Short mmCIF file of C-alpha atoms and ligand atoms in Angstrom, two decimals:
data_model
loop_
_atom_site.label_atom_id
_atom_site.label_comp_id
_atom_site.label_asym_id
_atom_site.label_seq_id
_atom_site.Cartn_x
_atom_site.Cartn_y
_atom_site.Cartn_z
CA MET A 1 -27.43 -125.58 61.75
CA THR A 2 -27.23 -127.51 58.18
CA CYS A 3 -23.86 -128.69 57.06
CA THR A 4 -24.41 -130.03 53.16
CA THR A 5 -22.00 -131.30 50.55
CA GLN A 6 -23.04 -129.41 48.03
CA SER A 7 -20.12 -128.32 46.26
CA ASP A 8 -20.27 -127.52 42.73
CA PRO A 9 -22.90 -125.24 42.97
CA GLY A 10 -22.77 -123.51 39.13
CA LEU A 11 -24.07 -120.44 37.79
CA PRO A 12 -27.58 -118.82 38.20
CA ASP A 13 -27.86 -118.72 34.43
CA GLU A 14 -26.44 -122.25 33.78
CA PRO A 15 -29.16 -124.35 32.05
CA VAL A 16 -29.81 -127.37 34.60
CA GLY A 17 -28.04 -130.28 33.17
CA ALA A 18 -24.59 -128.43 32.82
CA THR A 19 -23.32 -129.97 35.67
CA GLU A 20 -23.94 -133.25 38.03
CA ALA A 21 -25.13 -129.61 40.70
CA PRO A 22 -28.95 -127.91 39.77
CA GLY A 23 -29.25 -124.46 38.70
CA PHE A 24 -29.38 -121.80 40.87
CA ALA A 25 -32.97 -121.09 41.32
CA THR A 26 -33.86 -124.78 40.99
CA ARG A 27 -31.37 -123.96 44.62
CA ALA A 28 -33.26 -121.32 45.02
CA VAL A 29 -36.96 -122.89 45.11
CA ARG A 30 -36.51 -127.09 46.34
CA ALA A 31 -32.66 -127.47 48.17
CA GLY A 32 -33.62 -127.99 51.87
CA GLN A 33 -37.05 -129.60 52.00
CA ARG A 34 -37.73 -132.90 53.29
CA ARG A 35 -41.13 -134.42 53.32
CA THR A 36 -42.63 -135.63 56.34
CA GLU A 37 -45.03 -138.49 55.99
CA GLU A 38 -48.36 -135.51 55.81
CA GLY A 39 -47.63 -135.05 51.92
CA GLU A 40 -46.94 -131.52 52.29
CA HIS A 41 -46.27 -129.51 49.39
CA ALA A 42 -45.14 -126.13 50.87
CA GLU A 43 -42.47 -126.42 54.62
CA PRO A 44 -43.99 -126.74 57.23
CA ILE A 45 -43.73 -125.04 59.94
CA PHE A 46 -42.35 -126.66 63.18
CA THR A 47 -43.38 -124.49 65.96
CA THR A 48 -42.27 -126.74 69.01
CA SER A 49 -39.63 -125.94 71.32
CA SER A 50 -39.10 -129.11 72.02
CA PHE A 51 -38.97 -132.53 70.09
CA VAL A 52 -39.62 -135.44 72.02
CA PHE A 53 -37.73 -139.37 72.45
CA SER A 54 -39.09 -142.65 71.51
CA SER A 55 -37.25 -143.71 75.06
CA ALA A 56 -35.12 -142.80 77.74
CA ALA A 57 -31.49 -144.69 75.72
CA GLU A 58 -32.98 -142.29 72.67
CA ALA A 59 -32.60 -138.91 74.37
CA ALA A 60 -29.70 -140.83 75.97
CA ALA A 61 -27.72 -141.34 72.54
CA ARG A 62 -29.50 -138.26 71.95
CA PHE A 63 -28.58 -135.64 74.01
CA ALA A 64 -24.53 -137.28 74.36
CA GLY A 65 -24.22 -136.76 70.30
CA GLU A 66 -24.67 -140.16 69.49
CA VAL A 67 -27.11 -140.21 67.16
CA GLU A 68 -28.39 -137.54 65.39
CA GLY A 69 -31.82 -135.83 66.33
CA ASN A 70 -33.39 -132.92 66.92
CA ILE A 71 -33.69 -131.79 71.09
CA TYR A 72 -34.44 -128.47 72.07
CA SER A 73 -35.21 -125.65 69.13
CA ARG A 74 -32.14 -123.07 70.31
CA PHE A 75 -29.72 -126.52 69.07
CA THR A 76 -31.66 -127.20 66.45
CA ASN A 77 -34.75 -126.09 64.02
CA PRO A 78 -36.66 -128.86 61.07
CA THR A 79 -37.97 -125.86 59.75
CA VAL A 80 -34.95 -123.42 59.84
CA ARG A 81 -32.83 -126.24 59.36
CA THR A 82 -33.81 -126.02 55.61
CA PHE A 83 -32.88 -122.43 56.02
CA GLU A 84 -29.82 -123.43 56.71
CA GLU A 85 -29.71 -125.69 53.59
CA ARG A 86 -31.26 -123.63 51.42
CA LEU A 87 -28.67 -120.42 51.97
CA ALA A 88 -25.77 -122.75 51.76
CA ALA A 89 -27.25 -124.62 48.86
CA LEU A 90 -27.53 -120.53 47.41
CA GLU A 91 -24.37 -119.77 48.48
CA GLY A 92 -21.72 -122.52 47.86
CA GLY A 93 -20.87 -123.04 50.96
CA GLU A 94 -20.39 -126.15 53.00
CA CYS A 95 -22.26 -125.48 55.97
CA CYS A 96 -24.60 -122.46 57.39
CA VAL A 97 -26.32 -121.72 60.85
CA ALA A 98 -29.12 -119.02 60.97
CA ALA A 99 -29.31 -116.83 63.27
CA ALA A 100 -32.05 -113.86 65.30
CA SER A 101 -30.55 -111.00 63.15
CA GLY A 102 -28.27 -109.71 61.01
CA MET A 103 -26.22 -108.38 63.66
CA ALA A 104 -26.47 -112.20 65.80
CA ALA A 105 -24.83 -113.47 63.03
CA ILE A 106 -21.65 -111.07 63.08
CA LEU A 107 -21.98 -111.39 66.65
CA ALA A 108 -21.36 -115.34 66.56
CA LEU A 109 -19.34 -115.09 64.21
CA CYS A 110 -16.28 -113.12 66.52
CA LEU A 111 -17.35 -115.30 69.77
CA GLY A 112 -16.41 -118.24 67.39
CA THR A 113 -13.75 -117.70 65.86
CA LEU A 114 -12.01 -114.91 67.81
CA GLU A 115 -10.54 -114.40 71.50
CA ALA A 116 -8.33 -111.85 73.66
CA GLY A 117 -5.54 -110.32 71.70
CA ASP A 118 -6.98 -111.21 68.65
CA HIS A 119 -6.55 -108.43 65.83
CA VAL A 120 -8.87 -108.11 63.16
CA VAL A 121 -8.81 -104.82 59.95
CA VAL A 122 -13.34 -103.74 58.90
CA SER A 123 -14.00 -101.89 55.84
CA ARG A 124 -14.60 -98.30 57.68
CA SER A 125 -17.52 -98.64 55.09
CA VAL A 126 -19.45 -101.33 57.42
CA PHE A 127 -23.13 -101.10 58.49
CA GLY A 128 -23.57 -98.77 61.84
CA SER A 129 -23.45 -101.72 64.04
CA THR A 130 -21.19 -104.02 62.48
CA SER A 131 -18.48 -100.76 63.21
CA SER A 132 -20.27 -100.47 67.37
CA LEU A 133 -19.93 -104.18 68.18
CA PHE A 134 -16.03 -104.07 66.48
CA SER A 135 -15.22 -100.93 67.88
CA LYS A 136 -17.34 -101.30 71.39
CA TYR A 137 -17.48 -103.93 72.68
CA LEU A 138 -15.27 -106.33 70.97
CA ALA A 139 -12.55 -104.11 72.46
CA ARG A 140 -13.94 -104.31 75.75
CA PHE A 141 -12.78 -108.27 75.14
CA GLY A 142 -9.15 -107.29 73.21
CA VAL A 143 -10.20 -107.51 70.41
CA ALA A 144 -9.05 -104.80 68.76
CA THR A 145 -9.68 -103.09 65.18
CA THR A 146 -8.35 -101.19 63.16
CA PHE A 147 -10.58 -99.42 59.91
CA VAL A 148 -9.35 -99.19 56.35
CA PRO A 149 -10.50 -97.78 53.77
CA LEU A 150 -12.76 -100.34 51.88
CA THR A 151 -10.98 -99.63 47.88
CA ASP A 152 -7.39 -99.42 49.27
CA PRO A 153 -6.43 -102.90 49.27
CA ALA A 154 -2.81 -101.96 50.41
CA ALA A 155 -3.96 -100.14 53.09
CA TRP A 156 -5.86 -103.74 54.23
CA GLU A 157 -2.15 -105.74 53.01
CA ALA A 158 -0.38 -102.84 55.85
CA ALA A 159 -2.85 -103.14 58.48
CA ILE A 160 -2.86 -107.07 59.35
CA GLY A 161 -0.01 -108.18 62.08
CA THR A 162 0.50 -110.91 63.11
CA ARG A 163 -2.78 -111.50 65.68
CA THR A 164 -4.86 -110.58 62.92
CA ARG A 165 -7.75 -112.67 62.34
CA MET A 166 -10.41 -111.41 60.67
CA LEU A 167 -10.51 -109.03 57.31
CA PHE A 168 -14.08 -108.17 57.60
CA CYS A 169 -15.61 -106.05 54.22
CA GLU A 170 -19.06 -105.09 52.80
CA THR A 171 -19.17 -105.16 49.21
CA PRO A 172 -20.86 -102.61 46.98
CA SER A 173 -21.77 -100.25 50.38
CA ASN A 174 -23.58 -98.59 52.31
CA PRO A 175 -24.48 -96.18 50.53
CA LEU A 176 -21.76 -95.40 47.96
CA THR A 177 -21.45 -98.80 46.52
CA GLU A 178 -18.01 -98.74 46.16
CA MET A 179 -16.74 -102.41 45.57
CA ALA A 180 -13.98 -104.25 47.13
CA ASP A 181 -12.45 -106.45 44.48
CA LEU A 182 -13.12 -109.98 46.42
CA ARG A 183 -10.47 -111.55 44.70
CA GLU A 184 -7.83 -109.41 45.73
CA LEU A 185 -9.01 -109.14 49.28
CA ALA A 186 -9.29 -112.82 49.51
CA GLU A 187 -5.28 -113.76 48.91
CA ILE A 188 -4.26 -110.55 50.98
CA ALA A 189 -6.17 -112.17 53.61
CA HIS A 190 -5.35 -115.58 52.80
CA ARG A 191 -1.21 -114.24 52.88
CA GLY A 192 -0.76 -112.96 55.88
CA GLY A 193 -3.03 -116.01 57.55
CA CYS A 194 -6.34 -114.51 58.02
CA ARG A 195 -9.10 -115.30 56.34
CA LEU A 196 -11.75 -113.40 54.56
CA VAL A 197 -15.52 -112.44 55.59
CA VAL A 198 -18.14 -110.46 53.65
CA ASP A 199 -21.10 -109.46 53.97
CA ASN A 200 -23.50 -110.25 51.55
CA CYS A 201 -26.98 -108.15 51.77
CA PHE A 202 -27.05 -106.13 48.85
CA CYS A 203 -25.74 -108.64 46.27
CA THR A 204 -27.06 -112.00 48.15
CA PRO A 205 -26.24 -114.78 45.80
CA ALA A 206 -28.67 -114.51 42.72
CA LEU A 207 -25.06 -111.78 42.13
CA GLN A 208 -22.24 -112.60 44.43
CA ARG A 209 -21.24 -115.39 45.60
CA PRO A 210 -18.16 -114.55 47.15
CA LEU A 211 -16.55 -118.10 48.87
CA GLU A 212 -16.43 -118.48 44.95
CA LEU A 213 -14.18 -115.47 44.19
CA GLY A 214 -11.90 -116.75 47.65
CA ALA A 215 -13.18 -115.77 50.86
CA ASP A 216 -14.45 -118.13 53.62
CA VAL A 217 -17.09 -116.80 55.62
CA VAL A 218 -20.21 -115.41 54.20
CA VAL A 219 -22.73 -113.45 56.56
CA HIS A 220 -26.17 -111.54 55.62
CA SER A 221 -28.78 -109.73 57.73
CA ALA A 222 -31.72 -112.36 56.16
CA THR A 223 -34.22 -109.03 56.94
CA LYS A 224 -33.41 -107.44 53.88
CA TYR A 225 -33.09 -109.21 50.60
CA LEU A 226 -33.88 -112.08 50.95
CA ASP A 227 -36.84 -111.65 52.90
CA GLY A 228 -37.55 -109.00 49.77
CA GLN A 229 -40.90 -107.73 51.56
CA GLY A 230 -39.88 -106.36 54.61
CA ARG A 231 -40.88 -108.49 57.44
CA CYS A 232 -39.18 -110.20 59.75
CA VAL A 233 -35.17 -109.85 60.96
CA GLY A 234 -32.55 -112.76 60.85
CA GLY A 235 -29.13 -113.63 59.38
CA ALA A 236 -26.77 -116.63 58.46
CA VAL A 237 -23.71 -117.00 59.13
CA VAL A 238 -22.13 -119.17 55.95
CA GLY A 239 -18.74 -120.92 55.64
CA ASP A 240 -17.52 -124.20 55.93
CA ARG A 241 -18.03 -127.76 58.36
CA LYS A 242 -15.73 -126.81 61.38
CA LEU A 243 -15.87 -123.09 61.58
CA VAL A 244 -19.37 -122.48 60.88
CA GLY A 245 -20.69 -125.82 61.34
CA GLU A 246 -19.23 -126.24 64.96
CA ALA A 247 -18.00 -123.07 66.11
CA VAL A 248 -20.16 -120.33 65.37
CA PHE A 249 -22.86 -123.32 65.94
CA GLY A 250 -21.41 -124.37 69.27
CA VAL A 251 -21.80 -120.18 70.00
CA LEU A 252 -25.96 -119.72 68.56
CA ARG A 253 -26.57 -123.13 70.63
CA THR A 254 -25.56 -122.34 73.91
CA ALA A 255 -25.83 -118.21 73.66
CA GLY A 256 -29.03 -118.76 71.86
CA PRO A 257 -29.70 -115.80 69.51
CA THR A 258 -31.67 -118.20 67.18
CA MET A 259 -33.47 -118.28 64.23
CA SER A 260 -37.21 -118.60 65.13
CA PRO A 261 -39.14 -121.26 62.71
CA PHE A 262 -42.06 -118.42 61.73
CA ASN A 263 -38.90 -116.73 60.52
CA ALA A 264 -37.31 -119.44 59.39
CA TRP A 265 -40.22 -119.96 57.07
CA VAL A 266 -40.78 -116.34 55.90
CA PHE A 267 -36.88 -116.44 54.53
CA LEU A 268 -37.44 -119.45 53.01
CA LYS A 269 -40.48 -117.78 50.93
CA GLY A 270 -38.20 -115.04 50.38
CA LEU A 271 -35.74 -117.64 48.91
CA GLU A 272 -37.69 -118.82 46.44
CA THR A 273 -38.13 -115.55 44.04
CA LEU A 274 -34.20 -114.48 45.75
CA GLU A 275 -33.15 -114.07 41.59
CA LEU A 276 -36.39 -112.99 39.67
CA ARG A 277 -36.90 -109.88 42.54
CA MET A 278 -32.61 -109.12 41.99
CA GLN A 279 -32.92 -108.92 38.93
CA ALA A 280 -35.56 -106.71 39.06
CA HIS A 281 -34.29 -104.27 42.17
CA ALA A 282 -30.56 -104.21 39.70
CA ARG A 283 -32.94 -103.08 36.03
CA ALA A 284 -34.91 -100.98 37.68
CA ALA A 285 -32.36 -99.44 39.95
CA GLU A 286 -30.49 -99.43 36.20
CA GLN A 287 -33.15 -97.76 34.53
CA LEU A 288 -33.43 -94.69 37.51
CA ALA A 289 -29.53 -94.26 38.27
CA HIS A 290 -29.40 -93.54 34.26
CA TRP A 291 -32.30 -91.22 34.42
CA LEU A 292 -30.95 -89.06 37.39
CA ASP A 293 -27.52 -88.90 35.94
CA ALA A 294 -29.16 -87.43 33.14
CA HIS A 295 -31.26 -85.14 35.39
CA PRO A 296 -29.71 -81.37 35.50
CA ALA A 297 -30.69 -80.79 39.21
CA VAL A 298 -28.62 -84.13 40.75
CA ALA A 299 -24.70 -83.34 41.39
CA ARG A 300 -23.38 -86.88 41.26
CA VAL A 301 -24.72 -90.78 40.64
CA HIS A 302 -23.59 -93.56 42.85
CA TYR A 303 -23.94 -97.40 40.87
CA PRO A 304 -22.17 -99.64 40.26
CA GLY A 305 -23.49 -100.09 36.37
CA LEU A 306 -23.13 -96.64 35.64
CA PRO A 307 -19.77 -96.63 33.19
CA GLN A 308 -18.25 -93.45 35.54
CA HIS A 309 -18.40 -96.12 38.48
CA PRO A 310 -14.71 -96.09 39.55
CA GLN A 311 -15.28 -100.38 39.85
CA HIS A 312 -17.46 -100.62 37.20
CA HIS A 313 -14.74 -102.91 35.86
CA LEU A 314 -15.97 -105.57 38.47
CA ILE A 315 -19.18 -105.84 36.61
CA GLY A 316 -19.57 -109.03 35.65
CA ALA A 317 -17.00 -110.05 36.96
CA GLN A 318 -17.58 -110.36 40.31
CA GLN A 319 -21.31 -109.18 41.00
CA ARG A 320 -23.54 -109.88 37.78
CA SER A 321 -25.49 -106.37 38.01
CA GLY A 322 -25.30 -103.85 40.27
CA GLY A 323 -27.85 -104.27 42.73
CA GLY A 324 -30.93 -102.66 43.88
CA ILE A 325 -29.78 -99.82 45.62
CA VAL A 326 -28.56 -95.80 43.58
CA SER A 327 -27.13 -93.01 45.65
CA PHE A 328 -27.02 -89.45 43.73
CA ALA A 329 -25.96 -86.29 45.46
CA VAL A 330 -28.74 -82.85 44.53
CA ARG A 331 -27.15 -80.07 43.59
CA GLY A 332 -27.43 -78.04 47.17
CA ALA A 333 -26.93 -78.74 50.90
CA ARG A 334 -29.98 -80.77 52.98
CA ALA A 335 -32.73 -78.69 52.22
CA GLU A 336 -32.01 -79.99 49.08
CA ALA A 337 -31.82 -82.64 49.77
CA TRP A 338 -34.70 -83.01 51.84
CA ARG A 339 -36.58 -81.08 49.84
CA VAL A 340 -36.59 -84.09 47.61
CA ILE A 341 -37.52 -86.88 50.29
CA ASP A 342 -40.59 -84.46 51.71
CA SER A 343 -41.73 -83.93 48.60
CA THR A 344 -42.48 -87.51 47.69
CA ARG A 345 -45.69 -89.56 47.54
CA MET A 346 -45.48 -93.01 47.57
CA ILE A 347 -41.79 -94.19 48.21
CA SER A 348 -41.08 -94.69 52.01
CA ILE A 349 -38.96 -92.66 54.36
CA THR A 350 -37.60 -95.12 56.39
CA ALA A 351 -33.44 -96.35 56.40
CA ASN A 352 -34.97 -100.49 55.48
CA LEU A 353 -33.30 -101.65 52.08
CA GLY A 354 -35.04 -105.09 50.29
CA ASP A 355 -38.04 -104.34 50.23
CA ALA A 356 -40.72 -104.74 47.10
CA LYS A 357 -41.62 -100.81 47.97
CA THR A 358 -38.40 -98.52 47.17
CA THR A 359 -37.45 -96.56 49.86
CA ILE A 360 -35.51 -92.95 50.93
CA THR A 361 -33.23 -91.96 53.19
CA HIS A 362 -30.51 -89.35 53.81
CA PRO A 363 -27.62 -90.76 55.60
CA ALA A 364 -25.74 -87.94 56.91
CA THR A 365 -28.59 -87.55 59.77
CA THR A 366 -29.61 -91.04 60.04
CA THR A 367 -27.58 -94.34 59.35
CA HIS A 368 -24.84 -92.10 59.01
CA GLY A 369 -25.71 -89.09 62.13
CA ARG A 370 -24.30 -90.33 65.08
CA LEU A 371 -20.11 -90.25 63.06
CA SER A 372 -18.49 -87.04 63.40
CA ASP A 373 -19.10 -84.08 61.21
CA ALA A 374 -14.79 -85.16 60.15
CA GLU A 375 -15.85 -88.91 60.31
CA ARG A 376 -18.83 -88.42 57.35
CA ALA A 377 -17.08 -86.09 55.17
CA ASP A 378 -14.16 -89.11 55.20
CA ALA A 379 -16.88 -91.30 54.77
CA GLY A 380 -18.62 -88.41 51.23
CA ILE A 381 -21.42 -88.49 52.94
CA THR A 382 -22.54 -85.01 52.29
CA GLU A 383 -25.75 -83.54 53.52
CA SER A 384 -26.46 -83.49 50.03
CA LEU A 385 -26.81 -87.15 49.63
CA LEU A 386 -29.69 -89.51 49.24
CA ARG A 387 -30.24 -92.93 49.49
CA VAL A 388 -33.29 -94.84 47.85
CA ALA A 389 -33.44 -98.96 47.70
CA VAL A 390 -35.07 -99.45 44.81
CA GLY A 391 -38.37 -101.98 44.85
CA LEU A 392 -40.36 -103.31 42.35
CA GLU A 393 -43.35 -100.94 41.35
CA SER A 394 -42.68 -99.19 38.10
CA VAL A 395 -40.44 -97.18 37.01
CA ALA A 396 -41.95 -94.42 36.05
CA ASP A 397 -44.00 -93.87 39.20
CA ILE A 398 -40.75 -94.24 40.79
CA GLN A 399 -38.98 -91.21 39.33
CA ALA A 400 -42.00 -88.92 38.85
CA ASP A 401 -42.14 -89.29 42.64
CA LEU A 402 -38.78 -88.30 43.00
CA ALA A 403 -38.94 -85.98 39.70
CA ARG A 404 -41.63 -83.48 41.98
CA GLY A 405 -38.38 -82.66 44.80
CA LEU A 406 -36.09 -82.40 42.21
CA ALA A 407 -37.71 -79.58 40.24
CA VAL A 408 -34.92 -77.46 39.15
CA SER A 409 -35.13 -73.50 40.88
C1 PLP B 501 -29.05 -104.25 57.94
C2 PLP B 501 -27.61 -104.66 57.54
C3 PLP B 501 -27.14 -105.41 58.68
C4 PLP B 501 -27.49 -106.07 60.32
O1 PLP B 501 -28.96 -106.96 60.17
P1 PLP B 501 -29.61 -106.87 61.50
O2 PLP B 501 -31.22 -107.92 60.48
O3 PLP B 501 -30.99 -105.43 61.58
O4 PLP B 501 -29.71 -107.38 62.43
C5 PLP B 501 -26.37 -105.89 58.40
N1 PLP B 501 -25.01 -105.59 57.98
C6 PLP B 501 -25.29 -104.29 56.69
C7 PLP B 501 -24.76 -104.77 55.06
C8 PLP B 501 -27.39 -104.71 56.99
O5 PLP B 501 -27.52 -103.63 55.46
#
């Protein structure tokens, strides 16, 4: 667990020197690194389970918490700490703790901050496992959940009761890219005496920083854009010292779903190119969205960067650009949607996202396949819908690959 003292993160496109704090790109490359006496340039991977002490007295002092230092890698590890400090610096948070996966991060946050009898309000449009974690598992331990539509502030407000501790959302949502107004949600949360938690997986701090907009906690699946090349599973929680540095860290070090030093190192390297990659993903996604929008075989395109998107006004004010995810409905139903997928030769058929390689999925039969027909209809996930996580290949090649299956019959 790592707590930084960096409080003014500045805007990513601000020139270095405009504020006291280094610019976003500089923090992405350099924050958190402590060089050892070997003088290494790149961050080392500390693959060690435990750490040695110079004496019995030093061991006793570290175990007693009187002296700071590493004891065991389930508690702290220098490579993991560097990743935590870097991500905290990018999100503008006081403290970050890394976890073995995005889901482990969310679980640790819940175990560290909720108790039996508490209530949480969760967006209906959250990642499938997040939804099950609340409705199926936390429910067994006495934590009740109310699911509300992401973009309906009145529903969030109305769902808050006396035992409500947390509002939890993802914005933009998967796969329809609906956006919540985070400033407004933060006000609603604080008026109701609860915390706003934002899963910032789709935007990353390169495009959106929820803590600056009033959110209290950010969670990440580092598996996606923070890695950026589809190699490792990991997660993180960012927030203040007391909540994250004590409550969440306490759960992680005790229960044990911690991040491995190797994975932390891969994510560190990912963070160094995060801003460049996110800009490139978003540029390509925007181009693709406009192309799809003009295609006669496409019925509807969901992308925050398109002027007809219902929350397009939040671009710039909340989110720096539309991001890398584009969803669209083909004219027709399942057969027409599947034909687009099965006609691809380059795009990877996988439900993962945030990779240099473009991926395509049919949400109704994969990521949202376990919902009932009524729930799917309610969520707007039709049989004709496809989701593309736009990668870093040439946009012309992505278009050509989709065009084959989109041929008008
Ligand atoms: C993938 C994902 C998660 C879960 O992360 P894992 O690393 O797979 O555990 C949580 N939230 C969102 C938005 C995701 O896309």
